Amino acid sequence: MDARAIEGACIVGWSHSPFGKLEDAPDAEALIGRVARAAIEDAGIDPSEVDAIYVGHFNGGFQKQDFPSSLVLQSLPELRFRPATRLENACATGSAAIHGAMDFLAARRGRFTLVIGVEKMTGIPGAQVGDVLLGCAYRREEGDIPAGFAGVFARIADAYFQRHGDQSDALAAIAAKNHRNGVDNPYAQMRKDLGYEFCRTESERNPVVAGPLKRTDCSLVSDGAAAMVLTDAETAASMSKAVHFRAAVQVNDLMPISARDITRFEGAREAWRRAYDASGTGVGDLSFAEVHDCFTIAELIDYEAMGLVPEGQGARAVLDGTVAKGGRLPVNPSGGLKSKGHPIGATGVSMHVLAAMQLAGEAGVMQVPGATLGGVFNMGGAAVANYVSILERLR
């Protein structure tokens, strides 16, 4: 381990709720209560040691109750009078909260921060969910696209297909892989191995949603929360477990899909490049990656953005087994958003928690043997807000 590992932030405790339609959790406040104290206890610290709270919550109309930063105090009154801040950056809201907490630590304003990602999506009708999610697109140009946000990614898939050929086999293989992996994830919303043929074939149970995207190409509407405790590397060195941020990068791109080459995810490419440079690593050094598969076409393009395969050859990575659980670089061993679920504000925190579990050897049957270095890519909008983390075990 080089000198970089004694600088920066570390994850020293975490917790994760199940994802899905959680009828026993009526709102975001209830979900926050499920994970906040559990993460602090997992870190082995007292709540009084938490210096600041960062909450990732998109909302956007899912619930009437907004202003969630202090809701954690209902379940953790010990945190009263601590600074608490809510952050939002579309589907990368959870990662935005993580970066806020890391900035707090870097400024030496305190030693421990609590990060919570949360979303309650299932309390409103499906059509209304679709309209809320369109808030993550550029409504001036994209607000009338049929099928909402799925329609935005259908346009991306259509453009990619026109340039590189029909990728339906690869998209079905990605869906099947992630559903197969999700069977082993105790937090996943859908723990069912659907199989390649089901994912590849249009049917009454797997209808076309938009363009070339079928239901199995689209992530799920979900409720859920995840939380973690961050501290500085010096403090983490004396704790029972610590997963170190070797790099944490944010890159934002233009919002309208008309203003860029939507088949390349240029912001994601730049985020991965900067993360590799900052960490002194490359894609060949990663043991696994958790990437943002809100739609299967997103995971396909990210194989190229992260440098795993050349441009236009994303299909090769999934069809030859490279990204399978036992492949050269397992991608989404958790099942990804496709199987695990995608509660918007919780997703970025969830991805980092699951990566930390892998590196700490606590992933159970999800475990990638010998995992030493993990990559996380969380995306807001259609590759607009792009966050890449490179994580390694410190203790």
mmCIF file of C-alpha atoms in Angstrom:
data_model
loop_
_atom_site.group_PDB
_atom_site.id
_atom_site.type_symbol
_atom_site.label_atom_id
_atom_site.label_comp_id
_atom_site.label_asym_id
_atom_site.label_seq_id
_atom_site.Cartn_x
_atom_site.Cartn_y
_atom_site.Cartn_z
ATOM 1 C CA MET A 1 0.000 0.000 0.000
ATOM 2 C CA ASP A 2 1.528 3.363 -1.018
ATOM 3 C CA ALA A 3 1.495 6.794 0.608
ATOM 4 C CA ARG A 4 -1.902 7.655 -0.835
ATOM 5 C CA ALA A 5 -3.492 5.197 1.587
ATOM 6 C CA ILE A 6 -2.670 7.341 4.625
ATOM 7 C CA GLU A 7 -4.521 10.385 3.265
ATOM 8 C CA GLY A 8 -8.155 11.126 2.613
ATOM 9 C CA ALA A 9 -11.417 9.665 3.882
ATOM 10 C CA CYS A 10 -12.334 6.130 4.929
ATOM 11 C CA ILE A 11 -15.604 4.277 5.372
ATOM 12 C CA VAL A 12 -15.565 2.709 8.829
ATOM 13 C CA GLY A 13 -19.156 1.542 9.295
ATOM 14 C CA TRP A 14 -22.269 0.960 7.247
ATOM 15 C CA SER A 15 -25.828 -0.303 7.108
ATOM 16 C CA HIS A 16 -28.342 -1.064 4.375
ATOM 17 C CA SER A 17 -32.090 -1.610 4.348
ATOM 18 C CA PRO A 18 -33.838 -4.004 1.991
ATOM 19 C CA PHE A 19 -34.858 -2.327 -1.271
ATOM 20 C CA GLY A 20 -38.327 -2.742 -2.748
ATOM 21 C CA LYS A 21 -41.903 -1.706 -2.116
ATOM 22 C CA LEU A 22 -41.571 -1.306 1.640
ATOM 23 C CA GLU A 23 -45.111 -0.892 2.888
ATOM 24 C CA ASP A 24 -43.954 -1.044 6.514
ATOM 25 C CA ALA A 25 -41.904 2.138 5.936
ATOM 26 C CA PRO A 26 -44.419 4.872 5.144
ATOM 27 C CA ASP A 27 -41.940 7.635 4.433
ATOM 28 C CA ALA A 28 -38.300 8.681 4.179
ATOM 29 C CA GLU A 29 -38.153 9.419 7.891
ATOM 30 C CA ALA A 30 -38.944 5.787 8.720
ATOM 31 C CA LEU A 31 -36.312 4.565 6.276
ATOM 32 C CA ILE A 32 -33.692 6.880 7.744
ATOM 33 C CA GLY A 33 -34.480 5.440 11.171
ATOM 34 C CA ARG A 34 -33.720 1.942 9.903
ATOM 35 C CA VAL A 35 -30.134 2.685 8.889
ATOM 36 C CA ALA A 36 -28.729 5.654 10.826
ATOM 37 C CA ARG A 37 -28.083 4.143 14.245
ATOM 38 C CA ALA A 38 -27.115 0.800 12.693
ATOM 39 C CA ALA A 39 -24.285 2.427 10.719
ATOM 40 C CA ILE A 40 -22.963 4.201 13.813
ATOM 41 C CA GLU A 41 -23.057 0.974 15.799
ATOM 42 C CA ASP A 42 -21.301 -0.856 12.962
ATOM 43 C CA ALA A 43 -18.503 1.730 13.140
ATOM 44 C CA GLY A 44 -18.121 1.024 16.854
ATOM 45 C CA ILE A 45 -18.502 4.651 17.900
ATOM 46 C CA ASP A 46 -20.970 6.490 20.110
ATOM 47 C CA PRO A 47 -23.545 8.783 18.447
ATOM 48 C CA SER A 48 -22.028 11.671 20.413
ATOM 49 C CA GLU A 49 -18.873 11.301 18.308
ATOM 50 C CA VAL A 50 -20.668 12.136 15.052
ATOM 51 C CA ASP A 51 -19.733 15.683 14.068
ATOM 52 C CA ALA A 52 -21.950 16.212 11.009
ATOM 53 C CA ILE A 53 -24.749 14.578 9.025
ATOM 54 C CA TYR A 54 -25.148 14.528 5.239
ATOM 55 C CA VAL A 55 -28.397 13.284 3.744
ATOM 56 C CA GLY A 56 -28.865 12.362 0.083
ATOM 57 C CA HIS A 57 -32.562 12.655 -0.816
ATOM 58 C CA PHE A 58 -33.849 13.424 -4.306
ATOM 59 C CA ASN A 59 -37.596 13.569 -3.570
ATOM 60 C CA GLY A 60 -38.675 15.780 -6.487
ATOM 61 C CA GLY A 61 -42.317 15.168 -5.573
ATOM 62 C CA PHE A 62 -42.281 11.568 -4.354
ATOM 63 C CA GLN A 63 -43.336 12.853 -0.924
ATOM 64 C CA LYS A 64 -44.847 16.064 0.434
ATOM 65 C CA GLN A 65 -42.351 16.131 3.305
ATOM 66 C CA ASP A 66 -39.174 17.778 2.049
ATOM 67 C CA PHE A 67 -36.277 19.344 4.013
ATOM 68 C CA PRO A 68 -35.056 15.931 5.270
ATOM 69 C CA SER A 69 -31.705 16.884 6.784
ATOM 70 C CA SER A 70 -32.894 16.902 10.399
ATOM 71 C CA LEU A 71 -35.281 13.946 10.181
ATOM 72 C CA VAL A 72 -32.553 11.669 11.529
ATOM 73 C CA LEU A 73 -32.848 13.446 14.884
ATOM 74 C CA GLN A 74 -36.215 11.780 15.476
ATOM 75 C CA SER A 75 -34.502 8.389 15.687
ATOM 76 C CA LEU A 76 -31.148 9.667 16.974
ATOM 77 C CA PRO A 77 -31.878 12.520 19.386
ATOM 78 C CA GLU A 78 -28.233 12.319 20.482
ATOM 79 C CA LEU A 79 -27.375 14.122 17.237
ATOM 80 C CA ARG A 80 -29.367 17.238 18.119
ATOM 81 C CA PHE A 81 -27.482 20.467 17.404
ATOM 82 C CA ARG A 82 -25.097 18.806 14.924
ATOM 83 C CA PRO A 83 -24.869 20.416 11.459
ATOM 84 C CA ALA A 84 -27.069 18.456 9.047
ATOM 85 C CA THR A 85 -27.196 19.078 5.308
ATOM 86 C CA ARG A 86 -29.289 17.644 2.478
ATOM 87 C CA LEU A 87 -27.702 17.242 -0.976
ATOM 88 C CA GLU A 88 -29.309 16.387 -4.328
ATOM 89 C CA ASN A 89 -27.806 15.584 -7.730
ATOM 90 C CA ALA A 90 -30.454 13.475 -9.496
ATOM 91 C CA CYS A 91 -29.651 9.741 -9.467
ATOM 92 C CA ALA A 92 -26.185 10.556 -8.087
ATOM 93 C CA THR A 93 -27.675 12.208 -5.001
ATOM 94 C CA GLY A 94 -26.141 9.635 -2.648
ATOM 95 C CA SER A 95 -22.652 10.231 -4.016
ATOM 96 C CA ALA A 96 -23.169 13.991 -3.670
ATOM 97 C CA ALA A 97 -23.854 13.437 0.036
ATOM 98 C CA ILE A 98 -20.667 11.373 0.321
ATOM 99 C CA HIS A 99 -18.635 14.142 -1.294
ATOM 100 C CA GLY A 100 -20.152 16.696 1.072
ATOM 101 C CA ALA A 101 -19.078 14.582 4.035
ATOM 102 C CA MET A 102 -15.591 14.133 2.591
ATOM 103 C CA ASP A 103 -15.234 17.901 2.147
ATOM 104 C CA PHE A 104 -16.206 18.366 5.805
ATOM 105 C CA LEU A 105 -13.444 15.983 6.845
ATOM 106 C CA ALA A 106 -10.893 17.504 4.477
ATOM 107 C CA ALA A 107 -11.591 20.918 6.014
ATOM 108 C CA ARG A 108 -10.854 19.349 9.438
ATOM 109 C CA ARG A 109 -14.175 20.522 10.824
ATOM 110 C CA GLY A 110 -14.596 17.223 12.650
ATOM 111 C CA ARG A 111 -13.591 13.555 12.788
ATOM 112 C CA PHE A 112 -16.747 11.563 12.029
ATOM 113 C CA THR A 113 -19.550 12.166 9.553
ATOM 114 C CA LEU A 114 -22.766 10.206 9.067
ATOM 115 C CA VAL A 115 -23.949 9.864 5.463
ATOM 116 C CA ILE A 116 -27.485 8.690 4.685
ATOM 117 C CA GLY A 117 -29.044 8.034 1.290
ATOM 118 C CA VAL A 118 -32.810 7.579 1.198
ATOM 119 C CA GLU A 119 -35.836 7.515 -1.104
ATOM 120 C CA LYS A 120 -39.494 6.531 -0.832
ATOM 121 C CA MET A 121 -40.742 6.174 -4.416
ATOM 122 C CA THR A 122 -43.702 3.813 -4.244
ATOM 123 C CA GLY A 123 -46.170 6.054 -2.448
ATOM 124 C CA ILE A 124 -47.424 7.738 -5.633
ATOM 125 C CA PRO A 125 -48.953 6.308 -8.836
ATOM 126 C CA GLY A 126 -46.659 4.939 -11.533
ATOM 127 C CA ALA A 127 -47.444 7.695 -14.055
ATOM 128 C CA GLN A 128 -46.543 10.308 -11.477
ATOM 129 C CA VAL A 129 -43.271 8.496 -10.741
ATOM 130 C CA GLY A 130 -42.385 8.789 -14.418
ATOM 131 C CA ASP A 131 -43.028 12.522 -14.403
ATOM 132 C CA VAL A 132 -40.949 13.053 -11.269
ATOM 133 C CA LEU A 133 -38.034 11.207 -12.852
ATOM 134 C CA LEU A 134 -38.270 13.404 -15.949
ATOM 135 C CA GLY A 135 -37.007 16.142 -13.672
ATOM 136 C CA CYS A 136 -33.603 14.479 -14.120
ATOM 137 C CA ALA A 137 -33.798 15.184 -17.864
ATOM 138 C CA TYR A 138 -33.700 18.504 -19.721
ATOM 139 C CA ARG A 139 -37.428 19.148 -19.806
ATOM 140 C CA ARG A 140 -37.203 21.979 -22.319
ATOM 141 C CA GLU A 141 -36.167 19.476 -24.999
ATOM 142 C CA GLU A 142 -36.831 16.067 -23.451
ATOM 143 C CA GLY A 143 -39.987 16.606 -21.417
ATOM 144 C CA ASP A 144 -42.303 15.217 -24.099
ATOM 145 C CA ILE A 145 -40.293 12.102 -24.958
ATOM 146 C CA PRO A 146 -42.670 9.110 -24.818
ATOM 147 C CA ALA A 147 -42.127 6.754 -21.841
ATOM 148 C CA GLY A 148 -40.383 9.420 -19.792
ATOM 149 C CA PHE A 149 -36.860 8.720 -18.594
ATOM 150 C CA ALA A 150 -36.940 5.266 -20.178
ATOM 151 C CA GLY A 151 -37.611 7.102 -23.433
ATOM 152 C CA VAL A 152 -34.476 9.208 -22.913
ATOM 153 C CA PHE A 153 -32.345 6.078 -22.584
ATOM 154 C CA ALA A 154 -34.206 4.479 -25.490
ATOM 155 C CA ARG A 155 -32.931 7.377 -27.607
ATOM 156 C CA ILE A 156 -29.424 6.675 -26.364
ATOM 157 C CA ALA A 157 -29.845 2.983 -27.224
ATOM 158 C CA ASP A 158 -31.221 3.806 -30.681
ATOM 159 C CA ALA A 159 -28.277 6.092 -31.423
ATOM 160 C CA TYR A 160 -25.796 3.474 -30.193
ATOM 161 C CA PHE A 161 -27.471 0.748 -32.284
ATOM 162 C CA GLN A 162 -27.355 2.945 -35.374
ATOM 163 C CA ARG A 163 -23.630 3.516 -34.897
ATOM 164 C CA HIS A 164 -22.505 0.082 -33.701
ATOM 165 C CA GLY A 165 -25.236 -2.344 -34.740
ATOM 166 C CA ASP A 166 -28.050 -4.094 -32.910
ATOM 167 C CA GLN A 167 -26.968 -4.791 -29.332
ATOM 168 C CA SER A 168 -30.098 -6.598 -28.148
ATOM 169 C CA ASP A 169 -28.167 -9.774 -27.331
ATOM 170 C CA ALA A 170 -25.740 -7.836 -25.140
ATOM 171 C CA LEU A 171 -28.482 -5.920 -23.321
ATOM 172 C CA ALA A 172 -30.281 -9.170 -22.528
ATOM 173 C CA ALA A 173 -27.008 -10.685 -21.300
ATOM 174 C CA ILE A 174 -26.456 -7.698 -18.980
ATOM 175 C CA ALA A 175 -29.977 -8.005 -17.571
ATOM 176 C CA ALA A 176 -29.607 -11.763 -17.080
ATOM 177 C CA LYS A 177 -26.191 -11.364 -15.407
ATOM 178 C CA ASN A 178 -27.428 -8.771 -12.966
ATOM 179 C CA HIS A 179 -30.552 -10.710 -12.076
ATOM 180 C CA ARG A 180 -28.422 -13.813 -11.554
ATOM 181 C CA ASN A 181 -26.087 -11.862 -9.248
ATOM 182 C CA GLY A 182 -29.017 -10.312 -7.402
ATOM 183 C CA VAL A 183 -30.182 -13.699 -6.172
ATOM 184 C CA ASP A 184 -27.266 -13.597 -3.708
ATOM 185 C CA ASN A 185 -27.962 -10.043 -2.474
ATOM 186 C CA PRO A 186 -30.088 -10.102 0.700
ATOM 187 C CA TYR A 187 -31.028 -6.437 0.145
ATOM 188 C CA ALA A 188 -32.161 -6.808 -3.470
ATOM 189 C CA GLN A 189 -35.690 -6.001 -4.564
ATOM 190 C CA MET A 190 -35.811 -8.809 -7.136
ATOM 191 C CA ARG A 191 -33.917 -11.956 -6.131
ATOM 192 C CA LYS A 192 -34.817 -14.053 -9.149
ATOM 193 C CA ASP A 193 -32.632 -15.476 -11.908
ATOM 194 C CA LEU A 194 -34.730 -14.592 -14.953
ATOM 195 C CA GLY A 195 -32.379 -16.214 -17.461
ATOM 196 C CA TYR A 196 -31.089 -14.928 -20.776
ATOM 197 C CA GLU A 197 -33.974 -16.172 -22.931
ATOM 198 C CA PHE A 198 -36.593 -14.399 -20.846
ATOM 199 C CA CYS A 199 -34.607 -11.149 -20.917
ATOM 200 C CA ARG A 200 -33.999 -11.434 -24.667
ATOM 201 C CA THR A 201 -37.560 -12.222 -25.697
ATOM 202 C CA GLU A 202 -40.413 -9.741 -25.913
ATOM 203 C CA SER A 203 -43.448 -11.173 -24.134
ATOM 204 C CA GLU A 204 -46.511 -10.218 -22.173
ATOM 205 C CA ARG A 205 -44.394 -10.390 -19.014
ATOM 206 C CA ASN A 206 -41.465 -8.614 -20.654
ATOM 207 C CA PRO A 207 -42.978 -6.010 -22.973
ATOM 208 C CA VAL A 208 -41.177 -3.280 -24.876
ATOM 209 C CA VAL A 209 -41.083 -0.093 -22.789
ATOM 210 C CA ALA A 210 -39.462 2.274 -25.283
ATOM 211 C CA GLY A 211 -37.369 1.821 -28.430
ATOM 212 C CA PRO A 212 -35.262 -1.330 -28.052
ATOM 213 C CA LEU A 213 -35.650 -1.388 -24.261
ATOM 214 C CA LYS A 214 -37.856 -4.028 -22.675
ATOM 215 C CA ARG A 215 -38.986 -4.186 -19.074
ATOM 216 C CA THR A 216 -35.934 -6.271 -18.160
ATOM 217 C CA ASP A 217 -33.714 -3.446 -19.460
ATOM 218 C CA CYS A 218 -35.104 -0.971 -16.915
ATOM 219 C CA SER A 219 -34.310 -0.578 -13.222
ATOM 220 C CA LEU A 220 -37.038 -0.832 -10.622
ATOM 221 C CA VAL A 221 -39.099 1.718 -8.725
ATOM 222 C CA SER A 222 -37.927 1.257 -5.152
ATOM 223 C CA ASP A 223 -37.954 2.358 -1.539
ATOM 224 C CA GLY A 224 -34.825 2.041 0.540
ATOM 225 C CA ALA A 225 -31.986 3.581 2.499
ATOM 226 C CA ALA A 226 -28.296 3.037 3.174
ATOM 227 C CA ALA A 227 -25.909 4.764 5.545
ATOM 228 C CA MET A 228 -22.242 4.892 6.378
ATOM 229 C CA VAL A 229 -19.793 6.574 8.718
ATOM 230 C CA LEU A 230 -16.748 8.345 7.292
ATOM 231 C CA THR A 231 -13.611 9.486 9.076
ATOM 232 C CA ASP A 232 -10.095 10.578 8.203
ATOM 233 C CA ALA A 233 -7.461 7.980 7.420
ATOM 234 C CA GLU A 234 -5.450 8.733 10.549
ATOM 235 C CA THR A 235 -8.439 7.993 12.783
ATOM 236 C CA ALA A 236 -9.446 4.995 10.666
ATOM 237 C CA ALA A 237 -6.030 3.395 11.148
ATOM 238 C CA SER A 238 -6.946 2.506 14.722
ATOM 239 C CA MET A 239 -10.457 1.224 13.978
ATOM 240 C CA SER A 240 -11.571 -2.354 13.449
ATOM 241 C CA LYS A 241 -12.250 -1.904 9.732
ATOM 242 C CA ALA A 242 -11.649 0.830 7.184
ATOM 243 C CA VAL A 243 -12.175 1.147 3.439
ATOM 244 C CA HIS A 244 -10.164 3.979 1.948
ATOM 245 C CA PHE A 245 -11.101 6.350 -0.866
ATOM 246 C CA ARG A 246 -8.060 6.177 -3.061
ATOM 247 C CA ALA A 247 -9.882 8.538 -5.425
ATOM 248 C CA ALA A 248 -13.243 10.291 -5.454
ATOM 249 C CA VAL A 249 -14.045 12.285 -8.575
ATOM 250 C CA GLN A 250 -17.055 14.264 -9.765
ATOM 251 C CA VAL A 251 -17.481 15.421 -13.376
ATOM 252 C CA ASN A 252 -20.580 17.209 -14.666
ATOM 253 C CA ASP A 253 -21.488 17.435 -18.349
ATOM 254 C CA LEU A 254 -24.005 19.390 -20.403
ATOM 255 C CA MET A 255 -27.586 18.456 -19.558
ATOM 256 C CA PRO A 256 -29.343 18.358 -22.986
ATOM 257 C CA ILE A 257 -28.662 15.098 -24.807
ATOM 258 C CA SER A 258 -28.792 17.128 -28.031
ATOM 259 C CA ALA A 259 -25.656 19.009 -26.962
ATOM 260 C CA ARG A 260 -23.302 16.009 -26.858
ATOM 261 C CA ASP A 261 -22.516 12.590 -28.262
ATOM 262 C CA ILE A 262 -24.880 10.566 -26.116
ATOM 263 C CA THR A 263 -23.386 7.235 -27.215
ATOM 264 C CA ARG A 264 -20.053 7.942 -25.531
ATOM 265 C CA PHE A 265 -20.841 9.092 -21.966
ATOM 266 C CA GLU A 266 -18.036 11.631 -22.227
ATOM 267 C CA GLY A 267 -18.494 12.877 -18.653
ATOM 268 C CA ALA A 268 -18.206 9.331 -17.353
ATOM 269 C CA ARG A 269 -15.066 8.769 -19.425
ATOM 270 C CA GLU A 270 -13.500 11.880 -17.958
ATOM 271 C CA ALA A 271 -14.483 10.893 -14.415
ATOM 272 C CA TRP A 272 -12.923 7.450 -14.804
ATOM 273 C CA ARG A 273 -9.771 8.975 -16.346
ATOM 274 C CA ARG A 274 -9.351 11.422 -13.486
ATOM 275 C CA ALA A 275 -10.000 8.718 -10.889
ATOM 276 C CA TYR A 276 -7.370 6.442 -12.411
ATOM 277 C CA ASP A 277 -4.884 9.321 -12.519
ATOM 278 C CA ALA A 278 -5.604 10.371 -8.931
ATOM 279 C CA SER A 279 -5.312 6.825 -7.593
ATOM 280 C CA GLY A 280 -2.377 5.692 -9.718
ATOM 281 C CA THR A 281 -4.425 2.769 -10.997
ATOM 282 C CA GLY A 282 -6.072 1.555 -14.188
ATOM 283 C CA VAL A 283 -8.986 -0.618 -15.123
ATOM 284 C CA GLY A 284 -6.721 -3.671 -15.060
ATOM 285 C CA ASP A 285 -6.082 -3.153 -11.349
ATOM 286 C CA LEU A 286 -9.748 -3.340 -10.315
ATOM 287 C CA SER A 287 -11.061 -6.478 -8.614
ATOM 288 C CA PHE A 288 -14.701 -5.561 -9.335
ATOM 289 C CA ALA A 289 -16.899 -2.580 -10.156
ATOM 290 C CA GLU A 290 -20.343 -1.390 -9.141
ATOM 291 C CA VAL A 291 -21.699 0.719 -12.002
ATOM 292 C CA HIS A 292 -24.914 2.623 -12.645
ATOM 293 C CA ASP A 293 -27.164 0.311 -14.673
ATOM 294 C CA CYS A 294 -30.365 2.348 -14.464
ATOM 295 C CA PHE A 295 -30.895 0.851 -17.933
ATOM 296 C CA THR A 296 -28.866 -1.952 -19.484
ATOM 297 C CA ILE A 297 -27.615 0.357 -22.242
ATOM 298 C CA ALA A 298 -25.994 2.485 -19.525
ATOM 299 C CA GLU A 299 -23.939 -0.442 -18.249
ATOM 300 C CA LEU A 300 -22.962 -1.382 -21.807
ATOM 301 C CA ILE A 301 -21.637 2.099 -22.576
ATOM 302 C CA ASP A 302 -19.873 2.291 -19.238
ATOM 303 C CA TYR A 303 -17.747 -0.750 -20.122
ATOM 304 C CA GLU A 304 -16.271 1.526 -22.769
ATOM 305 C CA ALA A 305 -16.176 4.663 -20.596
ATOM 306 C CA MET A 306 -14.156 2.873 -17.915
ATOM 307 C CA GLY A 307 -11.674 1.598 -20.495
ATOM 308 C CA LEU A 308 -12.539 -2.076 -20.227
ATOM 309 C CA VAL A 309 -13.104 -2.416 -23.981
ATOM 310 C CA PRO A 310 -12.639 -0.072 -26.965
ATOM 311 C CA GLU A 311 -15.433 2.207 -28.101
ATOM 312 C CA GLY A 312 -18.241 0.329 -29.821
ATOM 313 C CA GLN A 313 -17.209 -3.029 -28.343
ATOM 314 C CA GLY A 314 -19.091 -2.977 -25.054
ATOM 315 C CA ALA A 315 -21.010 -6.097 -26.047
ATOM 316 C CA ARG A 316 -17.816 -8.109 -26.049
ATOM 317 C CA ALA A 317 -17.299 -7.608 -22.311
ATOM 318 C CA VAL A 318 -20.587 -9.232 -21.374
ATOM 319 C CA LEU A 319 -20.843 -11.829 -24.132
ATOM 320 C CA ASP A 320 -17.366 -13.281 -23.499
ATOM 321 C CA GLY A 321 -17.873 -13.429 -19.708
ATOM 322 C CA THR A 322 -15.377 -10.701 -18.771
ATOM 323 C CA VAL A 323 -17.872 -8.953 -16.464
ATOM 324 C CA ALA A 324 -19.477 -12.096 -15.029
ATOM 325 C CA LYS A 325 -19.096 -12.956 -11.339
ATOM 326 C CA GLY A 326 -16.178 -15.258 -12.135
ATOM 327 C CA GLY A 327 -14.796 -13.145 -14.986
ATOM 328 C CA ARG A 328 -11.741 -10.940 -15.234
ATOM 329 C CA LEU A 329 -13.639 -7.912 -13.894
ATOM 330 C CA PRO A 330 -16.970 -8.709 -12.224
ATOM 331 C CA VAL A 331 -19.361 -5.802 -12.782
ATOM 332 C CA ASN A 332 -22.307 -5.382 -10.427
ATOM 333 C CA PRO A 333 -21.770 -8.484 -8.282
ATOM 334 C CA SER A 334 -24.571 -6.996 -6.137
ATOM 335 C CA GLY A 335 -27.039 -7.342 -9.006
ATOM 336 C CA GLY A 336 -26.805 -3.644 -9.761
ATOM 337 C CA LEU A 337 -29.746 -1.270 -9.890
ATOM 338 C CA LYS A 338 -31.414 -3.700 -12.292
ATOM 339 C CA SER A 339 -31.920 -6.353 -9.623
ATOM 340 C CA LYS A 340 -31.201 -4.553 -6.364
ATOM 341 C CA GLY A 341 -33.533 -1.623 -7.084
ATOM 342 C CA HIS A 342 -32.955 2.091 -7.554
ATOM 343 C CA PRO A 343 -34.319 4.308 -4.751
ATOM 344 C CA ILE A 344 -32.857 7.488 -6.230
ATOM 345 C CA GLY A 345 -31.308 9.178 -3.191
ATOM 346 C CA ALA A 346 -30.099 5.911 -1.679
ATOM 347 C CA THR A 347 -28.367 4.483 -4.744
ATOM 348 C CA GLY A 348 -24.961 6.178 -4.488
ATOM 349 C CA VAL A 349 -24.594 5.347 -0.795
ATOM 350 C CA SER A 350 -25.766 1.783 -1.432
ATOM 351 C CA MET A 351 -23.174 1.273 -4.161
ATOM 352 C CA HIS A 352 -20.383 2.436 -1.865
ATOM 353 C CA VAL A 353 -21.642 0.314 1.043
ATOM 354 C CA LEU A 354 -21.754 -2.811 -1.117
ATOM 355 C CA ALA A 355 -18.273 -2.088 -2.479
ATOM 356 C CA ALA A 356 -16.976 -1.596 1.073
ATOM 357 C CA MET A 357 -18.521 -4.922 2.080
ATOM 358 C CA GLN A 358 -16.630 -6.618 -0.762
ATOM 359 C CA LEU A 359 -13.312 -5.068 0.269
ATOM 360 C CA ALA A 360 -13.841 -5.867 3.946
ATOM 361 C CA GLY A 361 -14.668 -9.477 3.100
ATOM 362 C CA GLU A 362 -18.196 -9.052 4.491
ATOM 363 C CA ALA A 363 -20.206 -9.589 1.296
ATOM 364 C CA GLY A 364 -21.279 -13.130 2.117
ATOM 365 C CA VAL A 365 -22.361 -15.126 -0.917
ATOM 366 C CA MET A 366 -21.932 -11.970 -3.037
ATOM 367 C CA GLN A 367 -18.227 -11.978 -2.228
ATOM 368 C CA VAL A 368 -15.718 -11.629 -5.065
ATOM 369 C CA PRO A 369 -12.776 -13.773 -3.911
ATOM 370 C CA GLY A 370 -9.632 -11.815 -3.121
ATOM 371 C CA ALA A 371 -11.158 -8.391 -3.828
ATOM 372 C CA THR A 372 -8.585 -5.677 -3.084
ATOM 373 C CA LEU A 373 -9.579 -2.703 -5.251
ATOM 374 C CA GLY A 374 -13.083 -1.641 -6.260
ATOM 375 C CA GLY A 375 -14.481 0.927 -8.670
ATOM 376 C CA VAL A 376 -17.840 2.657 -8.199
ATOM 377 C CA PHE A 377 -19.598 4.675 -10.903
ATOM 378 C CA ASN A 378 -22.790 6.532 -9.938
ATOM 379 C CA MET A 379 -24.518 8.678 -12.551
ATOM 380 C CA GLY A 380 -27.085 11.457 -12.301
ATOM 381 C CA GLY A 381 -29.315 11.989 -15.321
ATOM 382 C CA ALA A 382 -28.153 10.743 -18.704
ATOM 383 C CA ALA A 383 -24.417 10.834 -17.843
ATOM 384 C CA VAL A 384 -24.717 14.424 -16.595
ATOM 385 C CA ALA A 385 -23.471 14.144 -12.991
ATOM 386 C CA ASN A 386 -20.738 11.497 -12.984
ATOM 387 C CA TYR A 387 -19.065 10.218 -9.805
ATOM 388 C CA VAL A 388 -16.249 7.653 -9.754
ATOM 389 C CA SER A 389 -14.635 6.283 -6.608
ATOM 390 C CA ILE A 390 -11.652 3.951 -6.349
ATOM 391 C CA LEU A 391 -11.784 2.092 -3.040
ATOM 392 C CA GLU A 392 -9.338 -0.170 -1.214
ATOM 393 C CA ARG A 393 -9.181 -1.813 2.160
ATOM 394 C CA LEU A 394 -7.068 0.084 4.724
ATOM 395 C CA ARG A 395 -7.839 -2.284 7.609
#
